[in-house]
Coordinates of N, CA and C in Angstrom, one line a residue:
X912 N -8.0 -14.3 12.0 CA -7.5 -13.9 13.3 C -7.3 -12.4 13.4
X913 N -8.0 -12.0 14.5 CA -7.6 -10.3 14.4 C -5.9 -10.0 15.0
X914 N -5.8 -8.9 14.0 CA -4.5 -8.0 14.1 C -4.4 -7.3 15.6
X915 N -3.3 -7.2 16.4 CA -3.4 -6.4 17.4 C -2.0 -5.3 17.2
X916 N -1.7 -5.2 16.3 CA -0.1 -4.4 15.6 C -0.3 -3.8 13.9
X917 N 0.5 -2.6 14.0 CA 1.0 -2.2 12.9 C 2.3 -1.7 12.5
X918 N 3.0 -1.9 11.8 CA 4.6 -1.6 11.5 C 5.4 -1.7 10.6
X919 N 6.4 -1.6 10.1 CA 7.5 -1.4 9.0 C 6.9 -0.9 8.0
X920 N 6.2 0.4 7.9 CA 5.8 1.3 6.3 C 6.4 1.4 5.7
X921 N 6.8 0.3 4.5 CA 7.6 1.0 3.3 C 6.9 1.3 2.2
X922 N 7.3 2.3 1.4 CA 6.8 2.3 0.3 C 8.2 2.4 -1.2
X923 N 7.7 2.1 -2.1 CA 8.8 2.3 -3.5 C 8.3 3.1 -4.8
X924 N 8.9 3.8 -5.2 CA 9.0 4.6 -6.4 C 8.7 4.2 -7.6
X925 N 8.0 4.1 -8.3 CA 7.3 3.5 -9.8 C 7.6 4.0 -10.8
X926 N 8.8 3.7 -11.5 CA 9.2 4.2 -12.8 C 8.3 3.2 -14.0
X927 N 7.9 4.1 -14.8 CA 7.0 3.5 -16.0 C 7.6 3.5 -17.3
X928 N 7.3 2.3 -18.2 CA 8.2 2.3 -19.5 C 6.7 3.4 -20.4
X929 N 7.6 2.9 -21.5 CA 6.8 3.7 -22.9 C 5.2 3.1 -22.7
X930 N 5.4 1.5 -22.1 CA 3.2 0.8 -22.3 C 3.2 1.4 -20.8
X931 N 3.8 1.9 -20.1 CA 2.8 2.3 -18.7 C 2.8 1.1 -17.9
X932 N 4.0 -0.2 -18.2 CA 4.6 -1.2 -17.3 C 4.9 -0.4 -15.9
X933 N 5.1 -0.9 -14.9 CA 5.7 -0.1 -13.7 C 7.0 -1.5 -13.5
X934 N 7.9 -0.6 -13.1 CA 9.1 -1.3 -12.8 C 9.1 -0.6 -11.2
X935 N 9.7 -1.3 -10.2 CA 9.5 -0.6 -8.7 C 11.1 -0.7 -8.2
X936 N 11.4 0.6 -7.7 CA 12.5 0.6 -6.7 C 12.8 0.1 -5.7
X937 N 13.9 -0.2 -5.2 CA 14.7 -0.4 -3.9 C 13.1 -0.1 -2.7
X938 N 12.3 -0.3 -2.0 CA 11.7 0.0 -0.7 C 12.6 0.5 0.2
X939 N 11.8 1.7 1.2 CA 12.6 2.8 1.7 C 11.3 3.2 2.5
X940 N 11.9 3.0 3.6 CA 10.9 3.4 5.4 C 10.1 4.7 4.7
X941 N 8.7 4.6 5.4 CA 8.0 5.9 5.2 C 8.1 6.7 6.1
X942 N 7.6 6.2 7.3 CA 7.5 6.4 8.4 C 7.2 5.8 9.7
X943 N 7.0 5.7 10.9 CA 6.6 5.0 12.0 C 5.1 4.8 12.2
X944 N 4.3 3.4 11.4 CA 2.8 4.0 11.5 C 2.2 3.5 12.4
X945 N 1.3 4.6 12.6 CA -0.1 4.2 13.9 C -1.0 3.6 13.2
X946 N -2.0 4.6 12.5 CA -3.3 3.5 11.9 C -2.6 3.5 9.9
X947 N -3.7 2.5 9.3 CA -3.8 2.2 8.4 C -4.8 2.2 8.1
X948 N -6.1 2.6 7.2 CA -7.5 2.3 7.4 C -7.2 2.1 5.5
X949 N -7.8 0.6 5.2 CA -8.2 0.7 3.8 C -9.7 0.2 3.0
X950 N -10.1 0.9 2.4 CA -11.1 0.5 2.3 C -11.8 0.4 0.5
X951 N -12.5 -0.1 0.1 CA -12.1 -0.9 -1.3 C -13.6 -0.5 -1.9
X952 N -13.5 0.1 -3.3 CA -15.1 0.1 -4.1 C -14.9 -0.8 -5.1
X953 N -16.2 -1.2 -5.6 CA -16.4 -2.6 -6.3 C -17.1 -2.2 -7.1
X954 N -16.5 -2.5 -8.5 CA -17.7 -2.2 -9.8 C -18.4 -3.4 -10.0
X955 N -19.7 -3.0 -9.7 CA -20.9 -4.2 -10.3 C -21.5 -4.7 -11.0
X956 N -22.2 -6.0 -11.5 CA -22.9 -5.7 -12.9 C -24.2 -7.1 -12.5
X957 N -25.1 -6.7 -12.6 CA -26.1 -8.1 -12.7 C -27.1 -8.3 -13.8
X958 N -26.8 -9.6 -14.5 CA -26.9 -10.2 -15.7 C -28.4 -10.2 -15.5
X959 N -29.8 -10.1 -15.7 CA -31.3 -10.7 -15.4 C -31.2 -11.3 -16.6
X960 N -31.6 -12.6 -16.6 CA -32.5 -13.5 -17.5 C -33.4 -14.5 -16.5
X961 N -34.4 -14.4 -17.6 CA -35.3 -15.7 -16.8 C -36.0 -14.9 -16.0
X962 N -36.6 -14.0 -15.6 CA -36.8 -13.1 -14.1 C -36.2 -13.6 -13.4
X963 N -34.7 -13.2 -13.3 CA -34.0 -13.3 -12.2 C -32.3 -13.1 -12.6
X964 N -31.7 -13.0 -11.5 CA -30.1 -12.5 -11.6 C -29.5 -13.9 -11.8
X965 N -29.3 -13.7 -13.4 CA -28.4 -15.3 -13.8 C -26.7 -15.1 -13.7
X966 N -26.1 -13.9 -13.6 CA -24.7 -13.8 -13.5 C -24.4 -12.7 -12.9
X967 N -23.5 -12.2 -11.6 CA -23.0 -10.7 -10.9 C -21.8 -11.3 -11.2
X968 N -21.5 -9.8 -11.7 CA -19.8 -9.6 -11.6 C -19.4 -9.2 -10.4
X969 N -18.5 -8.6 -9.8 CA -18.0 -7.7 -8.7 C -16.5 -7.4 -9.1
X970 N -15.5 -6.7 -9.5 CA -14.5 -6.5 -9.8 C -13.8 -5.4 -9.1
X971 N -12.8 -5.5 -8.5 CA -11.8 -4.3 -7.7 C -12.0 -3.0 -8.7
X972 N -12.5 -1.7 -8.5 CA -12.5 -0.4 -8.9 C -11.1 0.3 -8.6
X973 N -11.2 0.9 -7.5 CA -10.5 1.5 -6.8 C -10.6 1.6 -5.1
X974 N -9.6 1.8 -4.5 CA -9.9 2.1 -3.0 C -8.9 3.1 -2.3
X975 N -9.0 3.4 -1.1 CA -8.4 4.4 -0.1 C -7.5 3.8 0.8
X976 N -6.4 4.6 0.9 CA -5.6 4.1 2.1 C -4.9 5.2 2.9
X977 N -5.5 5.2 4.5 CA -5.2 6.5 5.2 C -4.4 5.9 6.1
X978 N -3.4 6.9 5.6 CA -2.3 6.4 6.9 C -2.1 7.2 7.8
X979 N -2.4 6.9 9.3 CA -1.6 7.9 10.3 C 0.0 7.5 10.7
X980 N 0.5 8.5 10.5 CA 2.1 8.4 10.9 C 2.7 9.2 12.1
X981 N 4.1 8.8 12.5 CA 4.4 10.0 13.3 C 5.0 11.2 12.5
X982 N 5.2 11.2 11.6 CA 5.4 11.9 11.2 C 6.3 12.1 9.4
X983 N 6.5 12.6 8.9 CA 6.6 12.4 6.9 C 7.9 13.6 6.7
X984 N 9.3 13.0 6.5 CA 10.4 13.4 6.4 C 10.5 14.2 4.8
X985 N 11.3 15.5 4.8 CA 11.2 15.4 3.7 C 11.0 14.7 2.5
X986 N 12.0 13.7 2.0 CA 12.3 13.1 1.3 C 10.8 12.4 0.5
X987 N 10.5 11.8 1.7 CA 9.1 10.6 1.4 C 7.8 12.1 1.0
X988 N 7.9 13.4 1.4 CA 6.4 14.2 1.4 C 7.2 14.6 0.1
X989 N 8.4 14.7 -0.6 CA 8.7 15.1 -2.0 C 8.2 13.6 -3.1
X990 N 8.2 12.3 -2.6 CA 8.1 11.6 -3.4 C 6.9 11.2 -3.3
X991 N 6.0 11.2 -2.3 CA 4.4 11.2 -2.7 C 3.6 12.3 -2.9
X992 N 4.4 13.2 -2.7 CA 2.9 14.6 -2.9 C 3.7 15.3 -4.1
X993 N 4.8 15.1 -4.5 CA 5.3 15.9 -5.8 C 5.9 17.4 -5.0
X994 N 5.7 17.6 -3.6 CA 6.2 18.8 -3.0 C 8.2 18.7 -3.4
X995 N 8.6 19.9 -3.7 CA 9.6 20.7 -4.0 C 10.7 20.5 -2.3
X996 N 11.6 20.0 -2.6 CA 12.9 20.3 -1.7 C 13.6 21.7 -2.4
X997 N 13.8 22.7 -1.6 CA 14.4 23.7 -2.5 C 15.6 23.7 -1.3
X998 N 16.8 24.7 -1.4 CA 18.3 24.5 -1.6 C 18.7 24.3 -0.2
X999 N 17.4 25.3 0.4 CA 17.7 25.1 1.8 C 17.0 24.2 3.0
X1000 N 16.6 23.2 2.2 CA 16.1 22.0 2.9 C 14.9 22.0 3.0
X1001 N 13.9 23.1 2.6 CA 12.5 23.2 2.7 C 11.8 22.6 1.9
X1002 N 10.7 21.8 2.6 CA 9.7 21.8 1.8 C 9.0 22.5 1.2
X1003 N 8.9 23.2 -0.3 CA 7.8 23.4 -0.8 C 6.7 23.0 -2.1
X1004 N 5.0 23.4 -0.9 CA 4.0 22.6 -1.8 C 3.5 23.3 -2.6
X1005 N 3.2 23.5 -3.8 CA 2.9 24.4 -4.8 C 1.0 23.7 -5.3
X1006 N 0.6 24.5 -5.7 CA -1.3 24.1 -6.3 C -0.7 23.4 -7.4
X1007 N 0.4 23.5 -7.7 CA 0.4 22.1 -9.4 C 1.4 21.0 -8.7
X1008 N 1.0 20.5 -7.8 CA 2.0 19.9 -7.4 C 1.0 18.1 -7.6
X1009 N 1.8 17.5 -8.0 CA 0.8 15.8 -7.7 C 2.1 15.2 -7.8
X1010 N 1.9 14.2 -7.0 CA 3.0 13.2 -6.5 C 2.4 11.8 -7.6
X1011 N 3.8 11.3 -8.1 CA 3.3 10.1 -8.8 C 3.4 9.0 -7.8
X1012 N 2.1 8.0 -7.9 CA 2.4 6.6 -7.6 C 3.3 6.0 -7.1
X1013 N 3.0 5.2 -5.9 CA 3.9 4.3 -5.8 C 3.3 3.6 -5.1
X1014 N 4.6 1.7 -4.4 CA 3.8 1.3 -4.2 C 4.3 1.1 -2.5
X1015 N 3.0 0.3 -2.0 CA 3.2 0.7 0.0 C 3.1 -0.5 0.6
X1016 N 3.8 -0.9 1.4 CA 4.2 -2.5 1.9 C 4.2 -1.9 3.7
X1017 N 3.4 -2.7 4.2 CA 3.5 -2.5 5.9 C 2.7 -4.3 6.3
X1018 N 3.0 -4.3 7.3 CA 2.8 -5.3 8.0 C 1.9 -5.2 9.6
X1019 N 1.3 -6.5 9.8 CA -0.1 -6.2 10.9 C 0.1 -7.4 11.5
X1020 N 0.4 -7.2 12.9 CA 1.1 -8.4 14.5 C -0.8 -8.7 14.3
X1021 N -0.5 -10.2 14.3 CA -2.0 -10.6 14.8 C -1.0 -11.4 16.6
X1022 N -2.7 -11.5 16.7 CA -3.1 -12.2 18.0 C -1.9 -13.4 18.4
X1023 N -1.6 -14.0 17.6 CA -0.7 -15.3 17.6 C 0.9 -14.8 18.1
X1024 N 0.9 -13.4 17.6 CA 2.5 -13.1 17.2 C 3.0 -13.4 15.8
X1025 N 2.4 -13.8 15.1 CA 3.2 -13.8 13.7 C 2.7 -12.4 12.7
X1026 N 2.9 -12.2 11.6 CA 2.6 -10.8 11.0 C 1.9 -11.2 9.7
X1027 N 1.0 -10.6 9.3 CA -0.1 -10.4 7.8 C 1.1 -9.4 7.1
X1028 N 2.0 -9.9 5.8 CA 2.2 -8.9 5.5 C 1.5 -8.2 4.1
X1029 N 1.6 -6.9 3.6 CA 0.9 -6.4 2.3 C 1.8 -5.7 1.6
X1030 N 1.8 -5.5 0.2 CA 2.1 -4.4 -0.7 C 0.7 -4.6 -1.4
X1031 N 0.7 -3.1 -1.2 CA -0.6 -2.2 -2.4 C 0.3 -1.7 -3.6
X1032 N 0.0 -1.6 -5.0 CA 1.0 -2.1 -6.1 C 1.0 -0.2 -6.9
X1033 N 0.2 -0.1 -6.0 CA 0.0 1.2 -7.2 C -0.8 2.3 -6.2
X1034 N -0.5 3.2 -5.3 CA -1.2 4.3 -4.4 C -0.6 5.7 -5.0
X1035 N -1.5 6.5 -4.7 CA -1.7 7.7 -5.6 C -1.9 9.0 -4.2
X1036 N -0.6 9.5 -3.8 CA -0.9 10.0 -2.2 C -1.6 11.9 -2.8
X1037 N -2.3 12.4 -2.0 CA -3.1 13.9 -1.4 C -1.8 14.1 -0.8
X1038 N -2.2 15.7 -0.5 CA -1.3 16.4 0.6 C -1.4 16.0 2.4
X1039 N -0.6 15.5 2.7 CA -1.1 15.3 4.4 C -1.7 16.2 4.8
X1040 N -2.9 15.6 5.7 CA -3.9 16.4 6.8 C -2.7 16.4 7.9
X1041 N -2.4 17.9 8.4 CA -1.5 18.2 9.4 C -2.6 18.8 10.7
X1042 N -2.5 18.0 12.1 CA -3.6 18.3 13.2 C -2.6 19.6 14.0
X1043 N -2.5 20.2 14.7 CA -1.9 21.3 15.5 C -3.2 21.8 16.3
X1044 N -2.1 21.6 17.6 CA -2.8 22.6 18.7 C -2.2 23.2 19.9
X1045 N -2.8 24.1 20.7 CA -1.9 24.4 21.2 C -1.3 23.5 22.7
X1046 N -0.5 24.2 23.4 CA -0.3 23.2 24.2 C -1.0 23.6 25.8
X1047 N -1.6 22.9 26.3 CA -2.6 23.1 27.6 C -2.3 22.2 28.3
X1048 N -3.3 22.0 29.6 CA -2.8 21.5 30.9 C -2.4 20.0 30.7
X1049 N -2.6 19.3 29.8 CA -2.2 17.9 29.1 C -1.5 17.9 27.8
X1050 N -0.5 16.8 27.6 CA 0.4 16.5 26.7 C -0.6 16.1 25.3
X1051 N -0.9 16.6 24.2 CA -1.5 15.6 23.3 C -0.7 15.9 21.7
X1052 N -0.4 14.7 21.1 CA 0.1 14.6 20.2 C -0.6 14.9 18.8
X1053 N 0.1 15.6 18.1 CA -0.4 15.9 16.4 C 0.2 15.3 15.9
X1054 N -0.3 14.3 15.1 CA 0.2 14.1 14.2 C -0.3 13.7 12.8
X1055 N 0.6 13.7 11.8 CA -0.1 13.8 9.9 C -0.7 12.5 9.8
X1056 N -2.0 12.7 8.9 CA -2.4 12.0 8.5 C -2.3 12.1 6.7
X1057 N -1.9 10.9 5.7 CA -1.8 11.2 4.7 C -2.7 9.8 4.0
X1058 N -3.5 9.9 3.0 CA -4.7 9.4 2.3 C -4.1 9.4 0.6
X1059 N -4.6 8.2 0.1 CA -4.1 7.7 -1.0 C -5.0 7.2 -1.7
X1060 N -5.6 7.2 -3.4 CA -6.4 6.1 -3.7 C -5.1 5.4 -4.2
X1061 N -5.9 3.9 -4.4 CA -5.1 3.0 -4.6 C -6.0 2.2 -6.0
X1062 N -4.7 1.7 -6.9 CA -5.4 1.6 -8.2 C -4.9 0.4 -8.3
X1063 N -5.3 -0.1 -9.3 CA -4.5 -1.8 -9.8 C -3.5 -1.5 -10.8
X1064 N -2.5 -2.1 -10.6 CA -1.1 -1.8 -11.6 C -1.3 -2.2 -12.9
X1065 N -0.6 -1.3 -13.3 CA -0.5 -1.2 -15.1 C 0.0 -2.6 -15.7
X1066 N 1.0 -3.1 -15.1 CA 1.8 -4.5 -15.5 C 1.0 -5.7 -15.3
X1067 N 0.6 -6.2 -16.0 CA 0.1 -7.7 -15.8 C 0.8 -8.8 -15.3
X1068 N 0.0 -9.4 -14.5 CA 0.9 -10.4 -14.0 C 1.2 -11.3 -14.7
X1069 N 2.2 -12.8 -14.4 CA 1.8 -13.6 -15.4 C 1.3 -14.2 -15.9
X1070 N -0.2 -14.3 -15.2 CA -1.9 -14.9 -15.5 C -2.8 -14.0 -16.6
X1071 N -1.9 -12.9 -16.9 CA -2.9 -11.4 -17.8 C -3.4 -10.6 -16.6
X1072 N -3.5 -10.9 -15.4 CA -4.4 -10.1 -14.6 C -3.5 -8.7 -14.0
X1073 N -4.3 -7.8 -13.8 CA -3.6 -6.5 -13.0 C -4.1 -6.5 -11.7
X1074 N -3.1 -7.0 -10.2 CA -3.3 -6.9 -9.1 C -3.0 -5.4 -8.6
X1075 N -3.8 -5.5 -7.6 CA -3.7 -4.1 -6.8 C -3.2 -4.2 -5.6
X1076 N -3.3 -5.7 -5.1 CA -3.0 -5.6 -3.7 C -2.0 -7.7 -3.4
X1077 N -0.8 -7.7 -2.6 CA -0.4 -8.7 -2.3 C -0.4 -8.8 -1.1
X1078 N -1.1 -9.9 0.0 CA -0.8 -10.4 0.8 C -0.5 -11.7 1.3
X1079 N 0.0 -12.1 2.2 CA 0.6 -13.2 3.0 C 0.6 -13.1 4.6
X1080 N 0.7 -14.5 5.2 CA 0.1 -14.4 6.5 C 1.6 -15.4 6.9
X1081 N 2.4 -14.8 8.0 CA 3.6 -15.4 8.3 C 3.1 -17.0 9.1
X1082 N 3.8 -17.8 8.9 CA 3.2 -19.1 9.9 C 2.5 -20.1 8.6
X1083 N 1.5 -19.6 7.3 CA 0.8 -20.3 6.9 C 1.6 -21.8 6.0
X1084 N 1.3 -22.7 6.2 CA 2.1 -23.6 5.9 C 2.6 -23.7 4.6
X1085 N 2.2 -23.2 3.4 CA 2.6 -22.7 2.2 C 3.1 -21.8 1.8
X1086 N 3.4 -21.1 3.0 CA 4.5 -19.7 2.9 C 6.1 -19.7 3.3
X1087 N 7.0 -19.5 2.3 CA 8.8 -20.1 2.7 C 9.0 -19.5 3.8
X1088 N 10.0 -19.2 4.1 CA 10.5 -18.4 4.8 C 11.4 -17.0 4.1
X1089 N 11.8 -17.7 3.0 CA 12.4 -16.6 2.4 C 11.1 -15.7 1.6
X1090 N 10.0 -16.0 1.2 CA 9.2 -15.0 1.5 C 8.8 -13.8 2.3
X1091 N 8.9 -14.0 3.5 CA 8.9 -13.2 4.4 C 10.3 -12.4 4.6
X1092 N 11.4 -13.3 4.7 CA 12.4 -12.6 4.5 C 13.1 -11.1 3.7
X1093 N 12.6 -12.1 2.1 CA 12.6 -10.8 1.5 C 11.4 -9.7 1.4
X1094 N 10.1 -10.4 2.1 CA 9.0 -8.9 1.4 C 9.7 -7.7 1.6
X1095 N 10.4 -7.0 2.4 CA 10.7 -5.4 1.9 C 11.8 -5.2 0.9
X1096 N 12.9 -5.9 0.4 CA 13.6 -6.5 -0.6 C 13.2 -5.3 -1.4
X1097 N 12.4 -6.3 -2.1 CA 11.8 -5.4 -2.9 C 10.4 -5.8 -3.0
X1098 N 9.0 -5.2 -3.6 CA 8.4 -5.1 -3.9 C 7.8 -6.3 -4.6
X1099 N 7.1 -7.4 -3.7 CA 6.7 -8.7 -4.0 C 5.9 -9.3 -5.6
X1100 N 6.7 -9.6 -6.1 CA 5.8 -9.9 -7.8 C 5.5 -11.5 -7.8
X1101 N 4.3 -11.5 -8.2 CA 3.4 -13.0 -7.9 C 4.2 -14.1 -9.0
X1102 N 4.5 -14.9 -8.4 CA 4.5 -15.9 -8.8 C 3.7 -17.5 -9.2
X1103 N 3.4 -17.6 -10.4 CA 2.7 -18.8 -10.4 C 3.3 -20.0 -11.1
X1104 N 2.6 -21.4 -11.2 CA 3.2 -22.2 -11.5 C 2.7 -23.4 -10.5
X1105 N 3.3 -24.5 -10.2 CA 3.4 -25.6 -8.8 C 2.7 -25.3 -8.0
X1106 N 2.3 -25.4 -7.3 CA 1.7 -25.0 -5.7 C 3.1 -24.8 -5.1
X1107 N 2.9 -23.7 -4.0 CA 4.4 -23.1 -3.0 C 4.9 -24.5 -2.6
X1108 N 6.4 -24.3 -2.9 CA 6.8 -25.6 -1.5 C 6.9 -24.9 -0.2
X1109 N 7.0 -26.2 0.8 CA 6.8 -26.0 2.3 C 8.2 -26.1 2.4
X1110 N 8.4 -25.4 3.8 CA 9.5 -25.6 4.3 C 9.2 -26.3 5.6

């Protein structure tokens, strides 16, 4: 079903042990978002035997996630881009500056009214693209655009696998309620076992 909404950008802080586990903080508003664009590369492999393709792999590589916002508060441009708060409330961006990882949870209104939600488990943000212009005979808005790859997390799940991305679709009959409840909580970690109970 297509999406006709986007809203609640959170993202959380990735503290890493000694193996490069990520343990994830409290979620904490990014900003107010407009677009989201994500987009995914695939490493390939095709097996030939027999004259012909007996086995293709396809496995998640890496991918991109561009966020348009209204705008990136201190706080959140010190904790994705590695930029400096100095004494007097300023941002500053320095050429050695890299922001570590974290991870980014927003949600998409489909058609029905209910919401797709996501956490991407592991994004790696650039410096915001800042638009400015001047002001002329119409009102037009600038605002930041900030761009992330997105990697698959260090931590394995409890199947051995390293996800990159969690979603859920509000309404779906295998989804609790308290799932949705808590997705900004914290930072959704997969559960397996039973098949979901219904509510």
């Amino acid at each position: 079903m297509a999406t006709i909404g986007l809203d609640k950008l959170y993202y959380a802080k990735i503290t890493e042990d000694a193996g490069g586990e990520e343990t994830y903080a409290s979620p904490v508003q990014l900003a107010k978002a407009m677009t989201a664009e994500l987009s995914v590369e695939l490493a390939e492999a095709t097996l030939y035997a027999d004259d012909g393709a007996a086995e293709i792999v396809k496995e998640f590589k890496s991918g991109t996630l561009s966020l348009g916002v209204d705008d990136i508060g201190a706080t959140a441009a010190s904790d994705l881009t590695g930029a400096t708060i100095d004494k007097n409330g300023v941002v500053v961006s320095a050429s050695e500056d890299g922001g570590e990882p974290v991870a980014v949870g927003f949600r998409a209104k489909k058609s029905n009214g209910k919401y797709k939600y996501f956490w991407l488990y592991r994004v790696k943000f650039g410096i915001p693209a800042t638009n400015l212009a001047t002001k002329g005979d119409s009102i037009t808005f600038s605002t930041p655009t900030i761009e992330g790859t997105i990697l698959r997390r260090n931590k394995p799940d409890a199947k051995g696998a390293h996800p990159w991305k969690a979603e859920v679709t509000e309404g779906d009959t295998t989804v609790t309620a308290a799932t949705i409840s808590n997705w900004y909580k914290t930072v959704y970690e997969p559960s397996y076992g039973a098949s979901a109970p219904t509510e």
